[in-house]
PDB file of C-alpha atoms and ligand atoms in Angstrom:
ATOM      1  CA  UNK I   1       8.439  16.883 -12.316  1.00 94.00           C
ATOM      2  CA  UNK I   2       8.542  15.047  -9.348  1.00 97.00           C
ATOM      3  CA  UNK I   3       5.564  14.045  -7.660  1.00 98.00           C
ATOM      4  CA  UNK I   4       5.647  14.690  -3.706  1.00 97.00           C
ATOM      5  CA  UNK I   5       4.459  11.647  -1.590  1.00 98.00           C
ATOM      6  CA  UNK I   6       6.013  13.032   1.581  1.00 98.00           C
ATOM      7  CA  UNK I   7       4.071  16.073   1.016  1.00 98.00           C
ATOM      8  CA  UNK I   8       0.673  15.114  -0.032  1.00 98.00           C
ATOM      9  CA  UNK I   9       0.833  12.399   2.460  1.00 98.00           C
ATOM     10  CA  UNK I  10       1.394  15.018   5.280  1.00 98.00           C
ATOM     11  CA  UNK I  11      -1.114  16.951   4.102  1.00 98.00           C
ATOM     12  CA  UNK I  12      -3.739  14.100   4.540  1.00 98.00           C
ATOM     13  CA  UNK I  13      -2.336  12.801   7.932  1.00 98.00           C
ATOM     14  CA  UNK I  14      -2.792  16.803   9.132  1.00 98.00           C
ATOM     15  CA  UNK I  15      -6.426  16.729   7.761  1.00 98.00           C
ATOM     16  CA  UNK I  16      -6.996  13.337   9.745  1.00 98.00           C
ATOM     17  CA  UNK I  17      -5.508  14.766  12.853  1.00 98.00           C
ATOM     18  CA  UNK I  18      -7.726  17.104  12.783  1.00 98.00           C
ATOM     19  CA  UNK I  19     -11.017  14.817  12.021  1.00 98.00           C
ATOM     20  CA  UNK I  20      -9.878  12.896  15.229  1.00 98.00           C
ATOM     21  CA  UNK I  21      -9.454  15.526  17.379  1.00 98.00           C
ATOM     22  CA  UNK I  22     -13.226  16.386  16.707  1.00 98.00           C
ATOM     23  CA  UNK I  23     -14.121  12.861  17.939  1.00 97.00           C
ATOM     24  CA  UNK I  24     -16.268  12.744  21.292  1.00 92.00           C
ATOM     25  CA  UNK I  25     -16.567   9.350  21.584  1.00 88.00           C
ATOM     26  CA  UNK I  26     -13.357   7.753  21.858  1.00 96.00           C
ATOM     27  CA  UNK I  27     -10.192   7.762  19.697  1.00 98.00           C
ATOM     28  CA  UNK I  28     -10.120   5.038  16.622  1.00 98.00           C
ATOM     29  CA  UNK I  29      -7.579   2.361  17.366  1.00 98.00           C
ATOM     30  CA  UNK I  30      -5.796   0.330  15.015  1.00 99.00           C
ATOM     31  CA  UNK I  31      -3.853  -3.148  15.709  1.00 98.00           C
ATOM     32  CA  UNK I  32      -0.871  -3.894  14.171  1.00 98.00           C
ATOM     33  CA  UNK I  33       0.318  -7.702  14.229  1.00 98.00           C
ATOM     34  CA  UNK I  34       3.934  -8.337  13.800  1.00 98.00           C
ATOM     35  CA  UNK I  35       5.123 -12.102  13.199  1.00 98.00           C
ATOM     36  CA  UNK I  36       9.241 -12.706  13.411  1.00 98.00           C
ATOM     37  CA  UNK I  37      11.998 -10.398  13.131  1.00 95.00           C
ATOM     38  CA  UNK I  38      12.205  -9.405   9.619  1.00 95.00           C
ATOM     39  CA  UNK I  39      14.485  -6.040   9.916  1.00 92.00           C
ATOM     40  CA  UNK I  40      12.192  -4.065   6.925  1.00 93.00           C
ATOM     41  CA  UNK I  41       8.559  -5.662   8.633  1.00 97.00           C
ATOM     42  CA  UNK I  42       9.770  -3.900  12.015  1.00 97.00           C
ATOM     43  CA  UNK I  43      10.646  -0.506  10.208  1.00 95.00           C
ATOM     44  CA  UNK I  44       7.322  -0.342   8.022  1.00 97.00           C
ATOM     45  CA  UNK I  45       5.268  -1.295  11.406  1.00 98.00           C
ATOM     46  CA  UNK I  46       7.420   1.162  13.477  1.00 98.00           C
ATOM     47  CA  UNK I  47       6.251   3.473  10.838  1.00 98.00           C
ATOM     48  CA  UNK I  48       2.613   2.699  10.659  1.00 98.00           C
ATOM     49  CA  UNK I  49       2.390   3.106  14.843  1.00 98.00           C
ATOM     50  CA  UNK I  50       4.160   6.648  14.360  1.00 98.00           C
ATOM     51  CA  UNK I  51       1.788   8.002  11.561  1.00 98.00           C
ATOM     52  CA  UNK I  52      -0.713   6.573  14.622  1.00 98.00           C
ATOM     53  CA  UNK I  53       0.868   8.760  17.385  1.00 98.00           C
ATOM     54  CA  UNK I  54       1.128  12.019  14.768  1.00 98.00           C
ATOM     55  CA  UNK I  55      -3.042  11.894  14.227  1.00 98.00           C
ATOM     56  CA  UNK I  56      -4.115  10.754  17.844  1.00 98.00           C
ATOM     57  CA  UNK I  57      -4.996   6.959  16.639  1.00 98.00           C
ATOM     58  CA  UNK I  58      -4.045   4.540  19.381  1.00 98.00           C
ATOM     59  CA  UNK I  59      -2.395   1.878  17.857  1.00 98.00           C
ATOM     60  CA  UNK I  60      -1.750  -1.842  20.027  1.00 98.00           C
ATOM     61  CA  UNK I  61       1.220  -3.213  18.845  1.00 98.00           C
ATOM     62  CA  UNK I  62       1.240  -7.369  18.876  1.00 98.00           C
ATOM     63  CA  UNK I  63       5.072  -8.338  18.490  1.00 98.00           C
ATOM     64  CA  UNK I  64       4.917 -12.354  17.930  1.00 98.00           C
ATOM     65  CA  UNK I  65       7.542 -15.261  17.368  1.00 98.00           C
ATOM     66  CA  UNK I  66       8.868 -16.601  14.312  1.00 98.00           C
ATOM     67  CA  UNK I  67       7.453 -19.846  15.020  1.00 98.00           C
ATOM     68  CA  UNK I  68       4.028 -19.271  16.499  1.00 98.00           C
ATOM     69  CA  UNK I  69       1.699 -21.947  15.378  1.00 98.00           C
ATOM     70  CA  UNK I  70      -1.051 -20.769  12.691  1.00 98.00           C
ATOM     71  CA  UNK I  71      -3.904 -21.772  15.775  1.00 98.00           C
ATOM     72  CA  UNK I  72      -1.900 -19.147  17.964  1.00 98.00           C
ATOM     73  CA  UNK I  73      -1.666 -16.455  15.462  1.00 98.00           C
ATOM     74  CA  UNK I  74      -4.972 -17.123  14.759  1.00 98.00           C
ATOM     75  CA  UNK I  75      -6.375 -16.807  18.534  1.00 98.00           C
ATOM     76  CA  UNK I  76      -4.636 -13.751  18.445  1.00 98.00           C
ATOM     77  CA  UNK I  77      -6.642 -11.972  15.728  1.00 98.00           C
ATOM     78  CA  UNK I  78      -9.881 -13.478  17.281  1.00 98.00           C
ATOM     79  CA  UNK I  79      -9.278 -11.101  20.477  1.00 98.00           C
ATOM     80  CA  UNK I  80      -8.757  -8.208  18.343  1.00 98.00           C
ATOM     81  CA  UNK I  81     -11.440  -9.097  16.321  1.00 98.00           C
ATOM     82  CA  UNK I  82     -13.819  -8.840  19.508  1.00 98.00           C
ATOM     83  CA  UNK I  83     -11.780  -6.013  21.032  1.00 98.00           C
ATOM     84  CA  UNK I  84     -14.639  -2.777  20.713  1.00 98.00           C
ATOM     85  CA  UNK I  85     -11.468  -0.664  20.927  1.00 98.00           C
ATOM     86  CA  UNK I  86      -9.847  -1.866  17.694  1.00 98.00           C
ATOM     87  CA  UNK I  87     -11.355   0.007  14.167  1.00 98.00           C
ATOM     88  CA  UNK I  88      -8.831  -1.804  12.480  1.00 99.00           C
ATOM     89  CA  UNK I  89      -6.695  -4.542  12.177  1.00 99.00           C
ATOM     90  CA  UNK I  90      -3.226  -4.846  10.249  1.00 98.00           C
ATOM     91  CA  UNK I  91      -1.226  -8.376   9.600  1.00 98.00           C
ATOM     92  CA  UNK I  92       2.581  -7.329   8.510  1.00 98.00           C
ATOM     93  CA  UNK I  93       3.094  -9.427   4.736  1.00 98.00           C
ATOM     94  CA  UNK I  94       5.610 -11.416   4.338  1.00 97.00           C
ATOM     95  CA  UNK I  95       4.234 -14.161   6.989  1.00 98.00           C
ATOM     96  CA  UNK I  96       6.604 -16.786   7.933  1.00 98.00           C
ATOM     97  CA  UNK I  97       6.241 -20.178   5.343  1.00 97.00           C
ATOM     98  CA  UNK I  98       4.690 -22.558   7.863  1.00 98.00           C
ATOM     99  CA  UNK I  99       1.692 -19.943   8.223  1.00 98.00           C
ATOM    100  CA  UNK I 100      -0.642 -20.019   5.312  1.00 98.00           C
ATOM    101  CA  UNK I 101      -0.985 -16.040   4.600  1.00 98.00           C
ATOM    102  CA  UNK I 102      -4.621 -16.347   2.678  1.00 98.00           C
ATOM    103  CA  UNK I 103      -6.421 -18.425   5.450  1.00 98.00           C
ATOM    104  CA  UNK I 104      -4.825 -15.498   8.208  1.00 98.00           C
ATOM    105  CA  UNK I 105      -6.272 -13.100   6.245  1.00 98.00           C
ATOM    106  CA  UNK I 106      -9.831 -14.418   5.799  1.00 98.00           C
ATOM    107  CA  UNK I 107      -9.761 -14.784   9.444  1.00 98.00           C
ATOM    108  CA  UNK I 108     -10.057 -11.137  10.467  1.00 99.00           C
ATOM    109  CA  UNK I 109     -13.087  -9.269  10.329  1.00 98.00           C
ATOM    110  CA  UNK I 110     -14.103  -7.990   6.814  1.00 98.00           C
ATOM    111  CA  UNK I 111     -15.053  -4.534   8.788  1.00 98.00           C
ATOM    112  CA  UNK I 112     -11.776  -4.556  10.907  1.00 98.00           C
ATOM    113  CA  UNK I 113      -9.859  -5.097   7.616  1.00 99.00           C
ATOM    114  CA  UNK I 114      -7.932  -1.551   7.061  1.00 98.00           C
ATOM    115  CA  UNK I 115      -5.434  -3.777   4.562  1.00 98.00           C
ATOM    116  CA  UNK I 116      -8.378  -4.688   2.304  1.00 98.00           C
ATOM    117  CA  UNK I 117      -6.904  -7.999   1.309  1.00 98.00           C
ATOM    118  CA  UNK I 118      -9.862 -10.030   2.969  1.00 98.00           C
ATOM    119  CA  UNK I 119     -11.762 -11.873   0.235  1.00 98.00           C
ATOM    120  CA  UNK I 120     -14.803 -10.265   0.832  1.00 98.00           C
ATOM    121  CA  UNK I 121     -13.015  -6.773   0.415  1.00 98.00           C
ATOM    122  CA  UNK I 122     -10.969  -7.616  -2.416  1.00 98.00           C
ATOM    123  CA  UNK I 123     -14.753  -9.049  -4.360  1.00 98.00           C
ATOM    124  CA  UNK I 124     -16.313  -5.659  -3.316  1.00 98.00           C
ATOM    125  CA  UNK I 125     -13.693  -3.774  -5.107  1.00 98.00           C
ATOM    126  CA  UNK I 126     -14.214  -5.940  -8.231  1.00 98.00           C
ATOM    127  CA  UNK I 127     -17.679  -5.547  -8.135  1.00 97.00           C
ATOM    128  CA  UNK I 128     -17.425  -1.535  -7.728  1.00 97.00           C
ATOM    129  CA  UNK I 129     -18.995  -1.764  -4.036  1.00 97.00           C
ATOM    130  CA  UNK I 130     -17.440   0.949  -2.446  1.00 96.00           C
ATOM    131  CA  UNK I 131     -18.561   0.298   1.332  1.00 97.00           C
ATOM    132  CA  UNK I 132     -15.634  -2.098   1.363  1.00 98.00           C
ATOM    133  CA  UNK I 133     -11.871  -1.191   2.385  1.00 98.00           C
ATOM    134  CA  UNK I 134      -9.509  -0.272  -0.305  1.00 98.00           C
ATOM    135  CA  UNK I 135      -6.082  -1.942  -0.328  1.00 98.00           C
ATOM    136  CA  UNK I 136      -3.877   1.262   1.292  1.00 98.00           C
ATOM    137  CA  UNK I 137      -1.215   1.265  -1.930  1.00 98.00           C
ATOM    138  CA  UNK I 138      -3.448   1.272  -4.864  1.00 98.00           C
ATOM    139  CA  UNK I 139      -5.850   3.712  -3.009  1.00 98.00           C
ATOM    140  CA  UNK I 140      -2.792   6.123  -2.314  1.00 98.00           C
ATOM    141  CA  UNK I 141      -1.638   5.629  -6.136  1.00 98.00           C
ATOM    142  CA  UNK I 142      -5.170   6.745  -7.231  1.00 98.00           C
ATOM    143  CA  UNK I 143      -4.818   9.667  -5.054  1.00 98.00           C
ATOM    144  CA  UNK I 144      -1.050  10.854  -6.459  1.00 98.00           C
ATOM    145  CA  UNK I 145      -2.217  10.206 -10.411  1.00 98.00           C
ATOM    146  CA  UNK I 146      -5.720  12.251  -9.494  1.00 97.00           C
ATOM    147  CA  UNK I 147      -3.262  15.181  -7.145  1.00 96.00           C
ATOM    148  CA  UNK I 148      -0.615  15.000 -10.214  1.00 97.00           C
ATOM    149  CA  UNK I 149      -2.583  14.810 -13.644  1.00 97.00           C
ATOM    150  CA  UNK I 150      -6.416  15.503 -12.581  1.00 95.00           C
ATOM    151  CA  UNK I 151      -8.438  13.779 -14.745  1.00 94.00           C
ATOM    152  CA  UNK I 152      -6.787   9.796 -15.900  1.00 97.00           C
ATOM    153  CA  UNK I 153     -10.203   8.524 -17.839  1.00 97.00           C
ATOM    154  CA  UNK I 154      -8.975   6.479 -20.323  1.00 97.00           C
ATOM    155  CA  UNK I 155      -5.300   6.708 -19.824  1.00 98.00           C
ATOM    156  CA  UNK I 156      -3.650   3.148 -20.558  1.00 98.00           C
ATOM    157  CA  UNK I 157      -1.719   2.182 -17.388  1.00 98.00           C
ATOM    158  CA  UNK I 158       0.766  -0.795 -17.515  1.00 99.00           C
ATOM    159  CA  UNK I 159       0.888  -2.340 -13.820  1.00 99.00           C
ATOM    160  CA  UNK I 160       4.559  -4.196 -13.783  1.00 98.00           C
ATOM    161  CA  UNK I 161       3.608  -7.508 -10.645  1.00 98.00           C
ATOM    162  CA  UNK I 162       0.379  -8.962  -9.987  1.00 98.00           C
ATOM    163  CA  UNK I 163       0.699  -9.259  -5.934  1.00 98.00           C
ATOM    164  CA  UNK I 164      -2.655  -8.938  -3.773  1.00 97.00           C
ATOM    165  CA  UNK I 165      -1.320  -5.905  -1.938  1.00 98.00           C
ATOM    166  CA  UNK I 166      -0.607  -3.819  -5.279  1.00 98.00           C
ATOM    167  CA  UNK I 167      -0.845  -5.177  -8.968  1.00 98.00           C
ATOM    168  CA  UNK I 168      -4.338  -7.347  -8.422  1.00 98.00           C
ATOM    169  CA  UNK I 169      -6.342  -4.491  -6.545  1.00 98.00           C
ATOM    170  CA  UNK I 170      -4.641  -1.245  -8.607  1.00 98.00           C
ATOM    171  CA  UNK I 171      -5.484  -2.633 -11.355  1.00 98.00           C
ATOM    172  CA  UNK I 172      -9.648  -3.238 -10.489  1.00 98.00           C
ATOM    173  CA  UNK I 173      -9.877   0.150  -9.289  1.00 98.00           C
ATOM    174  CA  UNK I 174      -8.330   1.939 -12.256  1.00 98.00           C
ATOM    175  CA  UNK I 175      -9.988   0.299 -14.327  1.00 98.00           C
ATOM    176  CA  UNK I 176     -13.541   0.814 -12.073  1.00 97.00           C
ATOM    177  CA  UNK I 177     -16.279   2.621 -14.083  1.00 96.00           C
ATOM    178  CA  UNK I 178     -16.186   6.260 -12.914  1.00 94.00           C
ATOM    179  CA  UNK I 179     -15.655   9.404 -14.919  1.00 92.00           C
ATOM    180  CA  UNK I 180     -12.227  10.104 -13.782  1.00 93.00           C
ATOM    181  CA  UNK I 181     -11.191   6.389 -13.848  1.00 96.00           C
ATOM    182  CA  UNK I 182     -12.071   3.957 -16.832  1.00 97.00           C
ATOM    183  CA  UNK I 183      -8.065   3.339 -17.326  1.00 98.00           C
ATOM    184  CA  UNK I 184      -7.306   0.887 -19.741  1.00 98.00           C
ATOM    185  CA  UNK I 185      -4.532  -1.316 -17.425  1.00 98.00           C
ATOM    186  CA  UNK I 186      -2.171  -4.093 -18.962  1.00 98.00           C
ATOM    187  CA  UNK I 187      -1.056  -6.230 -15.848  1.00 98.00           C
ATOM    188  CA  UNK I 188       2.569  -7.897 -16.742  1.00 98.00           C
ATOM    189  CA  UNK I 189       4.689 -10.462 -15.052  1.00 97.00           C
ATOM    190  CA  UNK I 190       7.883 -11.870 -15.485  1.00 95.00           C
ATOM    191  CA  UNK I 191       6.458 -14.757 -18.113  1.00 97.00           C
ATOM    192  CA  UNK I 192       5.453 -11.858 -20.303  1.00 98.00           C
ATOM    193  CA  UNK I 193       6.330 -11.377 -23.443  1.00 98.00           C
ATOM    194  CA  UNK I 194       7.767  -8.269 -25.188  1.00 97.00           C
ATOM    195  CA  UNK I 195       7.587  -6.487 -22.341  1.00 97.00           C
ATOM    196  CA  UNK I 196       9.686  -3.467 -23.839  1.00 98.00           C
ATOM    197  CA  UNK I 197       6.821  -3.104 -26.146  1.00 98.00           C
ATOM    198  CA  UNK I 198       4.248  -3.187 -23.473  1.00 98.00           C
ATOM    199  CA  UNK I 199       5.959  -0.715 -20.711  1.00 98.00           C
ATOM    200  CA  UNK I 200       6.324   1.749 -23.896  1.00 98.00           C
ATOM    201  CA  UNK I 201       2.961   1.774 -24.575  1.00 98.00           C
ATOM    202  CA  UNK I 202       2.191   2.748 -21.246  1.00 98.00           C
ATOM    203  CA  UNK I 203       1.152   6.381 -20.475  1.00 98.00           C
ATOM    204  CA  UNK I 204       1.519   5.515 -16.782  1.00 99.00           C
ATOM    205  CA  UNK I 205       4.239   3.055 -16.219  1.00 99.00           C
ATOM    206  CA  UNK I 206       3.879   1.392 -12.312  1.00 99.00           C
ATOM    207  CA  UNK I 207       6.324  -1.150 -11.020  1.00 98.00           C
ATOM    208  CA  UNK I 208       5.807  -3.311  -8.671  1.00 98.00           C
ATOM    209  CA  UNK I 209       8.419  -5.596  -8.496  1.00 97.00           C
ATOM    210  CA  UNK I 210      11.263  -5.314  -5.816  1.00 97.00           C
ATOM    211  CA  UNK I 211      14.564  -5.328  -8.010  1.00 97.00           C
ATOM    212  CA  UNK I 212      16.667  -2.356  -8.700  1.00 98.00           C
ATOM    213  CA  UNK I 213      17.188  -0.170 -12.134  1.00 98.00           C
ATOM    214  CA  UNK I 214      14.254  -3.004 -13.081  1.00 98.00           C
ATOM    215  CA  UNK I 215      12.813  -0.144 -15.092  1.00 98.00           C
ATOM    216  CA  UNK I 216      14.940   1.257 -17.668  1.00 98.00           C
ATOM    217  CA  UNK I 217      14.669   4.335 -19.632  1.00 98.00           C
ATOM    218  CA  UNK I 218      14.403   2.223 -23.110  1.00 98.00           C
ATOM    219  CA  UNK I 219      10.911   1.035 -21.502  1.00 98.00           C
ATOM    220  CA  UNK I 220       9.597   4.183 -20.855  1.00 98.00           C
ATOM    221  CA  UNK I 221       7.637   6.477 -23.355  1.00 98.00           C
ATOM    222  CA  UNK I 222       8.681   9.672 -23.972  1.00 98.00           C
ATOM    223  CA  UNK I 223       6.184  11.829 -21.362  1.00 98.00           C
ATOM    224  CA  UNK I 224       5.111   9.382 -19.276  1.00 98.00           C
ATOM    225  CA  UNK I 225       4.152   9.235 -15.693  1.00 98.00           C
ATOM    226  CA  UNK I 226       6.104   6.829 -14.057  1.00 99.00           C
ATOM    227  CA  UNK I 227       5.018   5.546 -10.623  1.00 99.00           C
ATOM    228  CA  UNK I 228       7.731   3.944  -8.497  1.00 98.00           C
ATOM    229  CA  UNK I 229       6.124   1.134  -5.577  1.00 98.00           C
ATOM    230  CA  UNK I 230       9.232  -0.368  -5.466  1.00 97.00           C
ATOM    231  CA  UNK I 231      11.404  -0.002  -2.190  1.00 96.00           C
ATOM    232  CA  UNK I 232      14.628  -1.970  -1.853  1.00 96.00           C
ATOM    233  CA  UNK I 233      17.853  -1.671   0.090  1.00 94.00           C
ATOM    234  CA  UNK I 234      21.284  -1.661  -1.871  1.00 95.00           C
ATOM    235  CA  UNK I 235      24.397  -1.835   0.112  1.00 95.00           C
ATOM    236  CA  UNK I 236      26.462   1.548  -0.113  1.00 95.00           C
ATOM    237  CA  UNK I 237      29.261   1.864   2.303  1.00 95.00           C
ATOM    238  CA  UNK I 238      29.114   5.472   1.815  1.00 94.00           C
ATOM    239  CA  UNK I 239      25.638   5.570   3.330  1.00 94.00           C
ATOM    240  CA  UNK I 240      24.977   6.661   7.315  1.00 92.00           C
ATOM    241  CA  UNK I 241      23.321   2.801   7.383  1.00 91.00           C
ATOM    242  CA  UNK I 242      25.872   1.175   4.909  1.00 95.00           C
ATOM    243  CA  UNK I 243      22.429   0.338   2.721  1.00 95.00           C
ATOM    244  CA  UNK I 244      20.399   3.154   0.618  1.00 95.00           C
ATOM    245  CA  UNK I 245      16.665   2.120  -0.284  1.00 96.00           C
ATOM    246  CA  UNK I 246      16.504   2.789  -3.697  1.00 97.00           C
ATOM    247  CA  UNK I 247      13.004   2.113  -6.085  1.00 98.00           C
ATOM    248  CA  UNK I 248      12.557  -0.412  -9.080  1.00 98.00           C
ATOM    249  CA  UNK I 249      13.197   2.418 -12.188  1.00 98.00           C
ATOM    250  CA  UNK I 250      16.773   3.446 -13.002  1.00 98.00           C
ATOM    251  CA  UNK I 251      15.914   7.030 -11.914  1.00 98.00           C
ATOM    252  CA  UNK I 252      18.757   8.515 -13.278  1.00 98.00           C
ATOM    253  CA  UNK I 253      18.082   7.817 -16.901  1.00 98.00           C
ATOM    254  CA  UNK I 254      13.908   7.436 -16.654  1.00 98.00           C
ATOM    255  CA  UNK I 255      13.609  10.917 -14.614  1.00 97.00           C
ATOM    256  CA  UNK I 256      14.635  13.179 -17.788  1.00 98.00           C
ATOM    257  CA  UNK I 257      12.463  11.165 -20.358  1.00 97.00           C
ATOM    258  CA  UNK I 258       9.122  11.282 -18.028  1.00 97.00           C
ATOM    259  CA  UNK I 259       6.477  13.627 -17.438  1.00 98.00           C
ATOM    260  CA  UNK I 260       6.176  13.140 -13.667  1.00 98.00           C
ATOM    261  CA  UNK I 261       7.777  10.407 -11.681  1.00 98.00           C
ATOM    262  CA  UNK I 262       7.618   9.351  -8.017  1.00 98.00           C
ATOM    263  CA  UNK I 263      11.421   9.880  -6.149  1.00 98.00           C
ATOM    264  CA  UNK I 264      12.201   6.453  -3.728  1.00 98.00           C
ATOM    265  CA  UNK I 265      11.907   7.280  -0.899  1.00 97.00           C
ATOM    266  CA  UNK I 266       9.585  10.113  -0.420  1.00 98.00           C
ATOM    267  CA  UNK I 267       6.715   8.716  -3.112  1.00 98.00           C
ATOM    268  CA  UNK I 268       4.427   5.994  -2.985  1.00 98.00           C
ATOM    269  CA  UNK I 269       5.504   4.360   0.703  1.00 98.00           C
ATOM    270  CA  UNK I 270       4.222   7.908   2.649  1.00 98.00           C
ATOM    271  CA  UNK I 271       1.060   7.555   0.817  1.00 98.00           C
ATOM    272  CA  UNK I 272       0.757   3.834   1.733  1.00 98.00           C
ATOM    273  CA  UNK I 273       0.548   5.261   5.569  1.00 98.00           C
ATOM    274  CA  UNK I 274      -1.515   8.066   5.303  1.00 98.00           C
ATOM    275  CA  UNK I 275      -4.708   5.340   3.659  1.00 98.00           C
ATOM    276  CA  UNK I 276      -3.592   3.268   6.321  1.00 98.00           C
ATOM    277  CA  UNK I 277      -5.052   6.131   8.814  1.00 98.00           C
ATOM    278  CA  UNK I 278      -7.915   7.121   5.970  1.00 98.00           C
ATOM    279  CA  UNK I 279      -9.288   3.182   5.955  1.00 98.00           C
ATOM    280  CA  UNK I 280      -8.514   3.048  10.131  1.00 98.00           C
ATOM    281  CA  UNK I 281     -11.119   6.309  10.507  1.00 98.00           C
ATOM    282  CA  UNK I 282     -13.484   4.087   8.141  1.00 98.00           C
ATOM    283  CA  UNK I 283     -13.430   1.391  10.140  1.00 98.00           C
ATOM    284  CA  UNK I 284     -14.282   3.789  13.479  1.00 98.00           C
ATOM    285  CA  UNK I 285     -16.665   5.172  11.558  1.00 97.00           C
ATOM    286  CA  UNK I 286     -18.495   1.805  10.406  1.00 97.00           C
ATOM    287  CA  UNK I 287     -18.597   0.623  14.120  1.00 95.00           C
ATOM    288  CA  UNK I 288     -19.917   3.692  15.278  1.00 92.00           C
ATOM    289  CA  UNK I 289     -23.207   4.407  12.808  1.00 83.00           C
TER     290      UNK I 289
HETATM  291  N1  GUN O 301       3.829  -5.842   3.352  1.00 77.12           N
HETATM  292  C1  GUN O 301       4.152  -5.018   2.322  1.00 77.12           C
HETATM  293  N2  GUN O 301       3.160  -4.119   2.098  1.00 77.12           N
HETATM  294  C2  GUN O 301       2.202  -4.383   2.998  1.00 77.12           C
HETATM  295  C3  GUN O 301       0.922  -3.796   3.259  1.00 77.12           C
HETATM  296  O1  GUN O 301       0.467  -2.832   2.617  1.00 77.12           O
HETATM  297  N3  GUN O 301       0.226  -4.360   4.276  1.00 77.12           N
HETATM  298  C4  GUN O 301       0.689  -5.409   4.985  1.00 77.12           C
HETATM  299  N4  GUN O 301      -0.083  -5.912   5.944  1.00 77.12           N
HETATM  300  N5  GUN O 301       1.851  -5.985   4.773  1.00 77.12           N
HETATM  301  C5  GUN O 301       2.604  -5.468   3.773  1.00 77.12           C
END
């Protein structure tokens, strides 16, 4: 069966456009810093400001050079950081080489940081403190497995990349002590060893790992729930674009052997927006207690 991002994610964006529309106050806000021209950073921003417009978030767009200095980029953050009319506060990833990515990060404020990747919200997720924001991917894979199979306590999960915006955070709250949670979760890399044997043990299989027909069906188990974060563009002259964005699991051959299995696109990138606009309403709501 496939397993609807599009669908569930709509459903949670129509939910939040309705929780905004109740506001008295003033509308949430959420600032979205772009760095460079990367073609697939402008799309997923573009994105992120749309899912903004559909709910009634305003959403400041900060469109900056390839080469800004580090000092510059991080000025920048310090006026959103005192801005009352920014909840939240979004860096695009990749960041160009000269900028060092971690010391960005740290920079904005912990209650501004809808991303989650901010040390102080990354340690509150490993410590099971849930005041802190959740990392928008793994929060929106929680949400699919729980939508899809109910009830995933104890359910060994093999994570396939061990990045700080998916494998490192989906893994501590899948594994966080609560009754529907409690996963057992293997985290692999590409040093691994017997990997075939690992991804077959898995009963839900989630790559991670940005290369095409990565997953094939001789690594999945019969019946298991595959989970595809991978997006990456192919060329295919027969396409409208001359590219097709295509996951990391041969779909083809995996889709008849799982249970349930996301579809590229239409799975786990919808569901990465709609926590986007879950953690920027958290954010409203923590500066307005
Ligand atoms: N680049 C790829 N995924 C993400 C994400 O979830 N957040 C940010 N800021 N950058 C990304």
């Amino acid at each position: 069966m496939l397993i609807q991002g599009s669908t569930i994610s709509h459903n949670y964006l129509q939910s939040f456009k309705t929780a905004v529309s109740e506001l008295l106050l003033r509308k949430p806000g959420l600032a979205v810093v772009l760095v460079g021209n990367d073609p697939a950073s402008a799309i997923y921003v573009d994105r992120k400001i749309k899912a903004c417009e559909v709910v009634g978030v305003l959403s400041f767009k900060r469109s900056l050079p390839e080469n800004i200095s580090e000092k510059d980029l991080l000025l920048e953050i310090q006026k959103l950081n005192n801005d009352p009319l920014v909840d939240g506060i979004l860096v695009q990833l990749p960041l160009p080489p000269h900028i060092d990515s971690n010391k960005v990060i740290s920079f904005i404020d912990p209650n501004k940081d809808v991303d989650g990747f901010h040390p102080l919200n990354m340690g509150k997720l490993l410590i099971g403190d849930t005041s802190g924001f959740v990392p928008c991917t793994p929060l929106g894979i929680k949400l699919l497995l729980e939508e899809t199979l109910g009830n995933i306590n104890g359910k060994h999960v093999v994570i396939i990349g061990r990045s700080i915006v998916v494998g490192k955070p989906l893994a501590a709250l899948l594994m966080q002590r609560e009754a529907n949670l409690n996963c057992t979760v293997t985290v692999i890399n590409r040093f691994s060893q017997n990997l075939k044997e690992i991804t077959r043990e898995a009963d839900i299989l989630i790559p991670a790992v940005g290369k095409p027909n990565f997953v094939t069906s001789d690594m999945v188990k019969e019946g298991a729930t595959v989970i595809d974060v991978g997006i990456n563009r192919i060329e295919d002259p027969q396409a409208k674009k001359g590219y097709r964005i295509v996951g990391d699991v041969d779909f083809t051959n995996v889709h008849p052997i799982c249970e349930h299995i996301t579809p590229v696109p239409g799975g786990v990138g919808p569901m990465t927006i709609a926590m986007l606009i879950h953690n920027t309403l958290k954010g409203f709501h923590l500066h307005n207690k």
